[in-house]
Coordinates of C-alpha atoms in Angstrom, one line a residue:
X72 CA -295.6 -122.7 15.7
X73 CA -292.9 -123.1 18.7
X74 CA -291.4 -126.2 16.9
X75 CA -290.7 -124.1 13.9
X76 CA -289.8 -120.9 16.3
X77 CA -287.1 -124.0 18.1
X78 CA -286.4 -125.4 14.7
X79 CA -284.9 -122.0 13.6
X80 CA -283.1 -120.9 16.6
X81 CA -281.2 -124.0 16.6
X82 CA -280.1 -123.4 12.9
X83 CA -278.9 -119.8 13.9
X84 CA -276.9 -121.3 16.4
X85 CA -275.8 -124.5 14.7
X86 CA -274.7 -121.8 11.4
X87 CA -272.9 -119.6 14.4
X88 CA -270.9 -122.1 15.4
X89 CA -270.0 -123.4 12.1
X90 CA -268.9 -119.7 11.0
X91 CA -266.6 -119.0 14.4
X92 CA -265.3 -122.9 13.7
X93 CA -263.9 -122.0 10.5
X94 CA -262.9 -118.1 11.5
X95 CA -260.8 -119.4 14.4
X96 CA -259.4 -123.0 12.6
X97 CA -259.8 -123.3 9.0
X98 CA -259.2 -119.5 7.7
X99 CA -255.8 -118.8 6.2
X100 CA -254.0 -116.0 8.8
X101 CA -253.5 -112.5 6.7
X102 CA -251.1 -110.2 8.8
X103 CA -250.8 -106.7 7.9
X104 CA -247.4 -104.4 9.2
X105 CA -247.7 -101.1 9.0
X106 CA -244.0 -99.5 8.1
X107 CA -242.3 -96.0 7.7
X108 CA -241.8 -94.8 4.3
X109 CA -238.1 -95.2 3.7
X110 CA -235.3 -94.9 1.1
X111 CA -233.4 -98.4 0.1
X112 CA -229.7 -98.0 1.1
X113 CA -226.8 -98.6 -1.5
X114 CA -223.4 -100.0 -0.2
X115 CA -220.6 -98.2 -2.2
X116 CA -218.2 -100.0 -4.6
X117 CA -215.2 -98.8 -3.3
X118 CA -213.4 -97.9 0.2
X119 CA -212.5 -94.4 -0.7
X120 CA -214.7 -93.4 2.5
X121 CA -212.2 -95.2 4.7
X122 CA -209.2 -94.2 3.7
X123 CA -210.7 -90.2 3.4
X124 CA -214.1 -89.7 5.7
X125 CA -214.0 -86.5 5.2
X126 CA -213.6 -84.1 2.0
X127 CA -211.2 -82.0 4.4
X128 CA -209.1 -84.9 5.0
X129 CA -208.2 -85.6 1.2
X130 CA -204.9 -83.9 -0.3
X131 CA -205.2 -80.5 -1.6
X132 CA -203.2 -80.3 -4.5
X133 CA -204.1 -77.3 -6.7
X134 CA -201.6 -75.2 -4.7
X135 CA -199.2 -77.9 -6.2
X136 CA -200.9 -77.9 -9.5
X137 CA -201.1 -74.0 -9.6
X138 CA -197.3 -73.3 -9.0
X139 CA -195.8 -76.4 -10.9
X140 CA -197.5 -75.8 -14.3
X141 CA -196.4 -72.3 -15.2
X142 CA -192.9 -73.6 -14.4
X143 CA -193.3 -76.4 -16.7
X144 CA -192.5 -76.3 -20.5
X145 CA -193.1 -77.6 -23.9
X146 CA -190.4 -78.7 -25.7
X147 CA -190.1 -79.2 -29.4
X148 CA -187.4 -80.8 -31.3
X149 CA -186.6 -80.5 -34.6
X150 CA -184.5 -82.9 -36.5
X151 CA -183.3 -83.2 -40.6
X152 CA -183.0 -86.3 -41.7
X153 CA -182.0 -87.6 -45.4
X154 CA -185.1 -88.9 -47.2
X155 CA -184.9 -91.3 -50.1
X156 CA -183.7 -89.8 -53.3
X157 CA -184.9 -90.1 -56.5
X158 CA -184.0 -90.3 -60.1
X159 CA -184.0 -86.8 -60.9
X160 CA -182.6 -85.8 -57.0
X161 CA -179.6 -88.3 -58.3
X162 CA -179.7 -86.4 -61.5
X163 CA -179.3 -82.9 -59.7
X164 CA -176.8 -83.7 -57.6
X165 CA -179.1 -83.4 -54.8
X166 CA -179.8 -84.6 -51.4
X167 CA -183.3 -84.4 -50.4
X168 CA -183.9 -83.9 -46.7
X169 CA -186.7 -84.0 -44.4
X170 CA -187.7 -82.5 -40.8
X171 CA -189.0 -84.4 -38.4
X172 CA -191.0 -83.0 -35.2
X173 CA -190.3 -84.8 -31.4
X174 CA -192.2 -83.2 -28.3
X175 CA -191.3 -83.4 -24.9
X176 CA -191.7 -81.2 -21.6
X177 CA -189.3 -79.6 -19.4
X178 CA -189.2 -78.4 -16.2
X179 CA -187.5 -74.2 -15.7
X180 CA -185.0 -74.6 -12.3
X181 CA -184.2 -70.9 -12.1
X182 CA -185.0 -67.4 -13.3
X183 CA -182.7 -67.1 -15.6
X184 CA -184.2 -70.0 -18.3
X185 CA -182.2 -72.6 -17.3
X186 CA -184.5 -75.7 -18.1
X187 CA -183.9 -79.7 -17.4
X188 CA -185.9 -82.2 -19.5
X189 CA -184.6 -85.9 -21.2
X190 CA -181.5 -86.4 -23.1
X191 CA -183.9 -88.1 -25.3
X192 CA -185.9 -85.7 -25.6
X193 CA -183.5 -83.1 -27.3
X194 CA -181.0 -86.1 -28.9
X195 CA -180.5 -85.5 -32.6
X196 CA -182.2 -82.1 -32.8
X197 CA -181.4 -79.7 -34.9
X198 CA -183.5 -76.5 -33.6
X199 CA -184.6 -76.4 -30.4
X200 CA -187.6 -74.5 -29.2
X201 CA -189.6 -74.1 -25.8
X202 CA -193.1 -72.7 -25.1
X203 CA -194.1 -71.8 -22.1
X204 CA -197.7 -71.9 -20.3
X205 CA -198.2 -68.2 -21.1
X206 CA -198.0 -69.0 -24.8
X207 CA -194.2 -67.6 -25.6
X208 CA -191.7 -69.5 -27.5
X209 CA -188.0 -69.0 -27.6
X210 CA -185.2 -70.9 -29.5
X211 CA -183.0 -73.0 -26.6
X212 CA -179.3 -74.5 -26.4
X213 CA -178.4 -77.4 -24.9
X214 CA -176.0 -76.4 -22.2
X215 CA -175.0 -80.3 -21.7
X216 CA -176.4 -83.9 -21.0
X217 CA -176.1 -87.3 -19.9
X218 CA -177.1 -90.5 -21.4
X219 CA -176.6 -92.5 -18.6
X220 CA -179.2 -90.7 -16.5
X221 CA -181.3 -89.7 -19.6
X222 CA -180.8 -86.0 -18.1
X223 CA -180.0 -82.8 -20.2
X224 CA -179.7 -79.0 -19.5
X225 CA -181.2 -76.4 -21.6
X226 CA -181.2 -72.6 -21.8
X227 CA -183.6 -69.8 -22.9
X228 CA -183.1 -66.3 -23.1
X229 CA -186.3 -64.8 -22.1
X230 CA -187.2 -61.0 -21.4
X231 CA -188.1 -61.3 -17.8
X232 CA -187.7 -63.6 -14.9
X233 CA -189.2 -67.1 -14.9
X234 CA -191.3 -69.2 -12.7
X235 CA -188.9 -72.2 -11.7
X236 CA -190.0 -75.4 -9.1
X237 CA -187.8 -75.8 -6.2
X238 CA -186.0 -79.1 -5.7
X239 CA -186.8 -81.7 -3.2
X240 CA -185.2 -84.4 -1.5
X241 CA -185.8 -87.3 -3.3
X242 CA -184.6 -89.4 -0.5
X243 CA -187.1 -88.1 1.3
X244 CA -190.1 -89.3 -0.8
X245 CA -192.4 -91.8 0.8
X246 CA -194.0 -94.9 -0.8
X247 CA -197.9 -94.2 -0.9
X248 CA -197.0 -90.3 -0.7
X249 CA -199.1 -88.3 -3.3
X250 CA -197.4 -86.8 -6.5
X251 CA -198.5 -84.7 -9.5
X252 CA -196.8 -85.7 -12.8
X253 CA -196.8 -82.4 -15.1
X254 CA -195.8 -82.5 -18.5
X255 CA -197.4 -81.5 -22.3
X256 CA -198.6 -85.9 -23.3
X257 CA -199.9 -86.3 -27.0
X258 CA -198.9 -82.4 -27.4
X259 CA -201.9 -81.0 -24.3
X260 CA -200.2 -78.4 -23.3
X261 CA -199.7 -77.4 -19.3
X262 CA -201.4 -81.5 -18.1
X263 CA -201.8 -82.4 -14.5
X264 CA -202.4 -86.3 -13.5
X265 CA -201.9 -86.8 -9.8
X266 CA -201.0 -90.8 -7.9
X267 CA -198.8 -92.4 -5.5
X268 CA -195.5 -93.6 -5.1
X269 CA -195.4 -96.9 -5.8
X270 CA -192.3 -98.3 -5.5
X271 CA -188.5 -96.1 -4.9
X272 CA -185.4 -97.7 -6.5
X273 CA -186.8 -99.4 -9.3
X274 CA -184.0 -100.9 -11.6
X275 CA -185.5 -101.7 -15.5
X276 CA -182.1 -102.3 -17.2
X277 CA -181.9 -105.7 -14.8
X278 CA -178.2 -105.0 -14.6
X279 CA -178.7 -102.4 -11.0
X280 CA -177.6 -99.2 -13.1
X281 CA -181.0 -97.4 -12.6
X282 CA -182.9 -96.5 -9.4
X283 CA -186.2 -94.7 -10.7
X284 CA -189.4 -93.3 -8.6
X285 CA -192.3 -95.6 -9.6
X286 CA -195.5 -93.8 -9.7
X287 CA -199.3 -94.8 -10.9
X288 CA -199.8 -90.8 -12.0
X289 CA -200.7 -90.9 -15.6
X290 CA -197.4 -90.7 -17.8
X291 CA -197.6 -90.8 -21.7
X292 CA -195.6 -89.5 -24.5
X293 CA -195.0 -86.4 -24.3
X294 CA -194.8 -86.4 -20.9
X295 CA -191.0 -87.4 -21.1
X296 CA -188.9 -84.5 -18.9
X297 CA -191.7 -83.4 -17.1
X298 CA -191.7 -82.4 -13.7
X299 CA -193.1 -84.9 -10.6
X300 CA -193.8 -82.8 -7.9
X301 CA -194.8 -83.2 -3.9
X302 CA -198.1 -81.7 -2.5
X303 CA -196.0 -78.8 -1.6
X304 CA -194.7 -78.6 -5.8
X305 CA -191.3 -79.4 -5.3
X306 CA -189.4 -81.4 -7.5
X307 CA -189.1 -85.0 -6.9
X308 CA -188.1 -86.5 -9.8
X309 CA -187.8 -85.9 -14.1
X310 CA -191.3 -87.9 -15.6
X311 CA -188.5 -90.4 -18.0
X312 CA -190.6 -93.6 -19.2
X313 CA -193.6 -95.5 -18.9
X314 CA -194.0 -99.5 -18.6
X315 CA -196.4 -100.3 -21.6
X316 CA -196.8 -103.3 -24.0
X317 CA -199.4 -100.3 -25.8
X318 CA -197.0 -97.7 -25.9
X319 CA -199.5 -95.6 -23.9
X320 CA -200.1 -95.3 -19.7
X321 CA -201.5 -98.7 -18.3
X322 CA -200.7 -97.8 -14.7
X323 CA -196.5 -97.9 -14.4
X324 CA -194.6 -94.3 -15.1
X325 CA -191.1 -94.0 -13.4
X326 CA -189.1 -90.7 -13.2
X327 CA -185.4 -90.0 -12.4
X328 CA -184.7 -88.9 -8.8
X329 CA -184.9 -85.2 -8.5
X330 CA -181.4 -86.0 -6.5
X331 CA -179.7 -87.9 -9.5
X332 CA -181.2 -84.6 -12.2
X333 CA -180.0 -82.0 -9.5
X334 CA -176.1 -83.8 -9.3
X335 CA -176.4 -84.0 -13.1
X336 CA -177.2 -80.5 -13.9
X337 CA -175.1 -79.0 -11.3
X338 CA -171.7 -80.8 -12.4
X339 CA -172.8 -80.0 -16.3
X340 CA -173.3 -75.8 -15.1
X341 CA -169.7 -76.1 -13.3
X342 CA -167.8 -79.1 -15.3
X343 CA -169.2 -79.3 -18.3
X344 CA -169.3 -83.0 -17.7
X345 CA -170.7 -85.5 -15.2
X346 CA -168.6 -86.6 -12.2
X347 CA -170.3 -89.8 -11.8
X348 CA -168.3 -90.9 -8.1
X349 CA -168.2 -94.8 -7.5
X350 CA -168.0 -97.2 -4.7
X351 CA -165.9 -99.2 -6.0
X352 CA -167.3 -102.9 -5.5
X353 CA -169.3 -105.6 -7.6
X354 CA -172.1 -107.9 -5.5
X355 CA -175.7 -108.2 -5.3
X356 CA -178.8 -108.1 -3.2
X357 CA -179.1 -110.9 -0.6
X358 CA -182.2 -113.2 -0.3
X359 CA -183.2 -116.6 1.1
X360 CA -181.6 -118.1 -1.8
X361 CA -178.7 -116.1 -2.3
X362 CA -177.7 -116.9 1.7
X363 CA -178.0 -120.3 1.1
X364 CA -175.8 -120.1 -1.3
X365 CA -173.4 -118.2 -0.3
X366 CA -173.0 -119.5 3.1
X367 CA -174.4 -116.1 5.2
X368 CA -177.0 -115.8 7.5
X369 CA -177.9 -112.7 5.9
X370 CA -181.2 -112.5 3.9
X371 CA -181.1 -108.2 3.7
X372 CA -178.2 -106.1 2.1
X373 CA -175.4 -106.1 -0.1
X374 CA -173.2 -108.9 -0.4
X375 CA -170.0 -107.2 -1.2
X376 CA -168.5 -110.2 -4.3
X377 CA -165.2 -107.9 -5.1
X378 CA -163.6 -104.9 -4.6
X379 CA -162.0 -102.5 -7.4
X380 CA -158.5 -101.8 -6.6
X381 CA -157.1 -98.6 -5.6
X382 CA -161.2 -97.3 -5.0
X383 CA -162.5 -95.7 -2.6
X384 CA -163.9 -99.0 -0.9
X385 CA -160.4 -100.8 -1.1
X386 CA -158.7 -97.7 0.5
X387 CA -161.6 -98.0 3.3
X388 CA -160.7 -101.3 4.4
X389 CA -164.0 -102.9 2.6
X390 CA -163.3 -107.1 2.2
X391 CA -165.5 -109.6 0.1
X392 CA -167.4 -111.1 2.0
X393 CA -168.6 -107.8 3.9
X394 CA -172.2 -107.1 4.1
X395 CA -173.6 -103.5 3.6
X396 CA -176.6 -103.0 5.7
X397 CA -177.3 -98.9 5.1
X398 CA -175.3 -96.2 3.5
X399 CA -175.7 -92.7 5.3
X400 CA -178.1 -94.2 7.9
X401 CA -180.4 -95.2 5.4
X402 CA -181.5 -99.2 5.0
X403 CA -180.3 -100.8 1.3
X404 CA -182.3 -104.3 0.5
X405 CA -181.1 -104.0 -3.2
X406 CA -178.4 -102.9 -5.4
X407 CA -180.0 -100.1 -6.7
X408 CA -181.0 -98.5 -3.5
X409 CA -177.3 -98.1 -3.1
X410 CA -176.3 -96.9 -6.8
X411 CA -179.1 -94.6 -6.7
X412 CA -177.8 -93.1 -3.6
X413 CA -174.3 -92.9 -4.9
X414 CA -175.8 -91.6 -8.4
X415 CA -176.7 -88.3 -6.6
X416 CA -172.9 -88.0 -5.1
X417 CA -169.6 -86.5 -6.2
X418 CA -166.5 -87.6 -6.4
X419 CA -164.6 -87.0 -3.5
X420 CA -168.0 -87.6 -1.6
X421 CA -167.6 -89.2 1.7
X422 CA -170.2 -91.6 2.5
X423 CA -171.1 -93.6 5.7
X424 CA -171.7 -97.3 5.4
X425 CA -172.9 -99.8 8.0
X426 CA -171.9 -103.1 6.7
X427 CA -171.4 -106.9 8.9
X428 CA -168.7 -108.3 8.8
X429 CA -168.5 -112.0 10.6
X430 CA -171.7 -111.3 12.0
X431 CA -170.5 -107.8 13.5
X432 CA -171.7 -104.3 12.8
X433 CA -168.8 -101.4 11.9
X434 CA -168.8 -97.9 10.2
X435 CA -166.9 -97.4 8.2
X436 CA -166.0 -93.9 5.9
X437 CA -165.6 -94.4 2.3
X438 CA -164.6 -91.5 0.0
X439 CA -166.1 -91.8 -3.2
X440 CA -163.4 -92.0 -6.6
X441 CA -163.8 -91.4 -10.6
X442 CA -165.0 -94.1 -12.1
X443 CA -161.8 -95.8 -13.7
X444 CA -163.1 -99.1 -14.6
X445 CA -165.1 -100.5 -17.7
X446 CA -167.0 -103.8 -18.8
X447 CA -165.1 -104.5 -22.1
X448 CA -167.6 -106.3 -24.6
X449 CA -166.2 -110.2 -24.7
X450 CA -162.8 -109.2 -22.6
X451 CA -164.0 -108.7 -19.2
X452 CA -164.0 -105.7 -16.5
X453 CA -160.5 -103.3 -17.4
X454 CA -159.0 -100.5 -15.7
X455 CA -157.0 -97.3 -15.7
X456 CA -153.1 -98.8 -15.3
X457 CA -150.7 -97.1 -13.4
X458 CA -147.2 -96.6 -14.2
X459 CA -146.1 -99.9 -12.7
X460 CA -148.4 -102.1 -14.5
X461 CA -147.3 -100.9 -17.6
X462 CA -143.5 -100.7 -17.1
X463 CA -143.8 -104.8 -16.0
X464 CA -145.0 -105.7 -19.3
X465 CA -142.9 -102.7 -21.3
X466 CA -146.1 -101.2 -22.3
X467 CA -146.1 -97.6 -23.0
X468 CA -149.8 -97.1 -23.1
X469 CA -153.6 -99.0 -21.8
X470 CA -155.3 -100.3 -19.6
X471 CA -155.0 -103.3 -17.5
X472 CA -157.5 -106.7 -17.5
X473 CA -158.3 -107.1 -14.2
X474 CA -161.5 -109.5 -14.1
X475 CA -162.3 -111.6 -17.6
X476 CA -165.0 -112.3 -18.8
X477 CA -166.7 -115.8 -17.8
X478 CA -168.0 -116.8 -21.3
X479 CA -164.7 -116.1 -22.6
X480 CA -162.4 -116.9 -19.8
X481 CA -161.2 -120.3 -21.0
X482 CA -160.2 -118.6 -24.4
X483 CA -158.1 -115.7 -23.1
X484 CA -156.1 -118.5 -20.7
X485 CA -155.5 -120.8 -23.5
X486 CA -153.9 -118.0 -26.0
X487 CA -151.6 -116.9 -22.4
X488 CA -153.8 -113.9 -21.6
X489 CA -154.8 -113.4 -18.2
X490 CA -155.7 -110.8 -15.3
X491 CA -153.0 -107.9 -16.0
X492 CA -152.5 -108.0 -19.6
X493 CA -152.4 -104.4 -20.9
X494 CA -154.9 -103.7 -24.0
X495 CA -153.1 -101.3 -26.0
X496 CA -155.3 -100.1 -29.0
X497 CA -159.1 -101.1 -29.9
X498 CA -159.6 -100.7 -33.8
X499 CA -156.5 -99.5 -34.4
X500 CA -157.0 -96.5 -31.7
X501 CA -154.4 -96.2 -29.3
X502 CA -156.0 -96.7 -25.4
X503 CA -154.6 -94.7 -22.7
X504 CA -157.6 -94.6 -20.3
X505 CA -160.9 -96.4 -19.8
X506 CA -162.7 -93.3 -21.2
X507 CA -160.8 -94.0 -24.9
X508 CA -161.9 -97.4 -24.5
X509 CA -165.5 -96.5 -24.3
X510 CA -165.5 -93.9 -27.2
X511 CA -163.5 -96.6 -29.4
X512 CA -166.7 -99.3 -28.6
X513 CA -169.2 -96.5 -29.1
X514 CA -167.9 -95.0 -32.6
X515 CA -167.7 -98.6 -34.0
X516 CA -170.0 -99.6 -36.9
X517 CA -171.9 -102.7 -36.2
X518 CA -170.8 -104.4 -39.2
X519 CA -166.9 -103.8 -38.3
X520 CA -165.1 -106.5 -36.5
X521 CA -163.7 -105.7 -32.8
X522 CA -159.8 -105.7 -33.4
X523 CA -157.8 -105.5 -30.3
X524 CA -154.1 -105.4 -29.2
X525 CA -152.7 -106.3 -26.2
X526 CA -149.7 -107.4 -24.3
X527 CA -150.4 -110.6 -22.3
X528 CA -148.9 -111.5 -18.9
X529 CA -145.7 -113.2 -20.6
X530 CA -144.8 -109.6 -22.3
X531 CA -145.7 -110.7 -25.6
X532 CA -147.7 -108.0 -28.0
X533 CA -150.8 -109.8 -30.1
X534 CA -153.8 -109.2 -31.9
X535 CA -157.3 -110.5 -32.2
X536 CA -160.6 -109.7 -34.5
X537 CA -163.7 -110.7 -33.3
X538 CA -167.0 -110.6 -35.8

């Protein structure tokens, strides 16, 4: 009985010490945490919270919004074109005609109706109207407009005085400032789309005649004449085109300096015409490459190539060769940060330039003059004469070659015409300024030949007839 009593103690102990063998080595090691109930976090997929942290730090712009869209008009342009005629409209002795509908938007400038919107907005039209946000419609007359600037001036009659948008200085505008473009796209009336300024200056012709504000805001058609306003709802700038391989907004809208539209309108309410004032110098923006090439150490300016004779700039002293660094204090890096300055100017303006000239800095006070000088297609770059140029060659009338034309250069020299021949007629229109130049280029079919007359340097009268 005590063997068996020994035999099973020592199997309890021997199983014991299996059992804490295989606890302490041998078990696999299950760890349990104990954690707070928590939410998982999401990281957000844009940095909008570090550029605004706050809602009270982001623009307010319905005060903007509020005042610039009962200010801004739809415009509606009615134009009769001939349609194709039939048998029995040839039989009748009839011409069947057909209207066509453009829409556009405008912006009102004063109590009294006047209105400013897109020359192309209103070209062609036959019957003009303009609704306003409060529903009413009245017929409007163009007052005037420009082509060059895509600007025109309309009136309304109304029966009470009208919301208008105060002007701003465009020069003024900031890139990355925020805008509101307002206009009436795809025929929504009274549309608000707010952006940046991207870009100021912005040239699309590729020949330095333009100098738009370049905004992201939503622009489509419809838009065209539209107002772009500040936070505060002044005018900046006339919504004019959109960059678009769609014909609808993929991110690029540019509008006309409220500068350049103010200038416009102003000289067509007290002119009738546009003073466009010039400089009076040809050139182009420096860079790395245009230094090296034309021996400066300039990278940033104008380099002044030529200067017009008898303009403002020649009368000021300005050489080729000079370097124009800002103009009224503010910096120019290309060509159209000058032109667009100058585009908001009269003449008789005075502006001041900071140019280099052999590595020194000057002022220099140049008085801005009409614009008497004109790119003649295949000739070259003419000008108004004056009476001494045209009693040297015997010429009673036209205007005087001054610069020809690359391509063509080699031509005019062989056949004895050269800088100072007088052109005296352009298809068989008689030329005694640079303005009756232009209107004999511009009323020219585009099947009829160019025929011109002139009197070369030797005195001698001839004619040529270009296809």
């Amino acid at each position: 009985m005590k063997k068996i009593f020994s035999l099973v103690l020592v199997s309890a102990l021997g199983g014991a010490l299996t059992l804490g063998a295989y606890k302490l080595f041998l078990e696999p090691e299950n760890k349990i945490e104990i954690t707070a109930d928590s939410n998982p976090s999401f990281l957000p997929t844009s940095n909008i919270s570090n550029v605004f942290n706050t809602a009270a730090e982001a623009p307010d712009l319905t005060t903007a919004a509020e005042n610039t869209v009962n200010a801004v008009v739809h415009v509606k342009n009615v134009t009769i074109s001939t349609g194709q005629m039939t048998f029995q409209d040839l039989f009748l002795g009839r011409s069947p005609q057909r209207a066509q509908m453009g829409t556009g938007s405008g912006v009102i400038i004063n109590a009294d109706g006047y209105i400013i919107t897109n020359n192309h907005v209103i070209n062609n039209s036959d019957k003009l109207t303009v609704t306003l946000n409060n529903n009413k419609t009245y017929d409007a007359e163009i007052v005037g407009s420009d082509p060059k600037t895509d600007i025109a001036l309309l009136k309304i009659d109304a029966d009470e005085d009208l919301p208008y948008v105060t002007f701003a200085d465009s020069d003024q505008a900031k890139i990355g400032e925020w805008v509101l473009a307002v206009g009436n796209p795809f025929n929504l009336t009274s549309t608000v789309t707010a952006g940046i300024i991207s870009a100021k200056a912005r040239d699309l012709s590729g020949n330095s005649t333009q100098s738009f504000i370049q905004t992201d805001a939503a622009v489509n058609p419809g838009n065209s004449g539209g107002a772009l306003v500040n936070t505060n709802g002044e005018l900046i700038g006339i919504n004019t085109a959109i960059s678009s391989q769609t014909g609808s907004y993929i991110g690029y809208s540019f509008a006309v300096p409220s500068n350049i539209a103010r200038r416009v309108i102003e000289d067509i309410m007290e002119y009738g015409n546009v003073q466009n004032g010039i400089l009076g110098i040809t050139g182009g923006a420096l860079n790395s490459a245009a230094a090296t090439d034309l021996g400066v150490n300039d990278t940033e300016g104008i380099y002044v190539a030529g200067v017009v004779e008898d303009s403002g700039a020649d009368k000021a002293g300005i050489k080729e060769g000079d370097i124009i660094k800002e103009i009224d204090r503010i910096k120019v890096s290309k060509f159209s940060d000058l032109t667009g300055h100058i585009g908001a100017k009269r003449v008789d303006d005075i502006v001041e330039l900071k140019i280099s000239r052999d590595g020194e800095l000057k002022t220099v006070n140049v008085k801005l003059t009409r614009n008497e000088t004109l790119n003649l297609p295949l000739v070259g770059m003419v000008k108004n004469a004056k009476r001494e140029d045209l009693k040297s060659l015997n010429a009673t009338n036209g205007i005087k070659i001054i610069e020809l034309n690359k391509e063509y250069e080699s031509y005019w020299k062989k056949n004895g015409v050269d800088e100072g021949s007088i052109i005296t007629s352009i298809n068989d229109v008689k030329i005694n300024t640079v303005d009756d130049a232009q209107e004999a280029i511009k009323n020219r079919s585009s099947y009829e030949p160019l025929r011109i007359e002139l009197i070369n340097s030797k005195g001698e009268k001839e004619r040529y007839n270009f296809r």
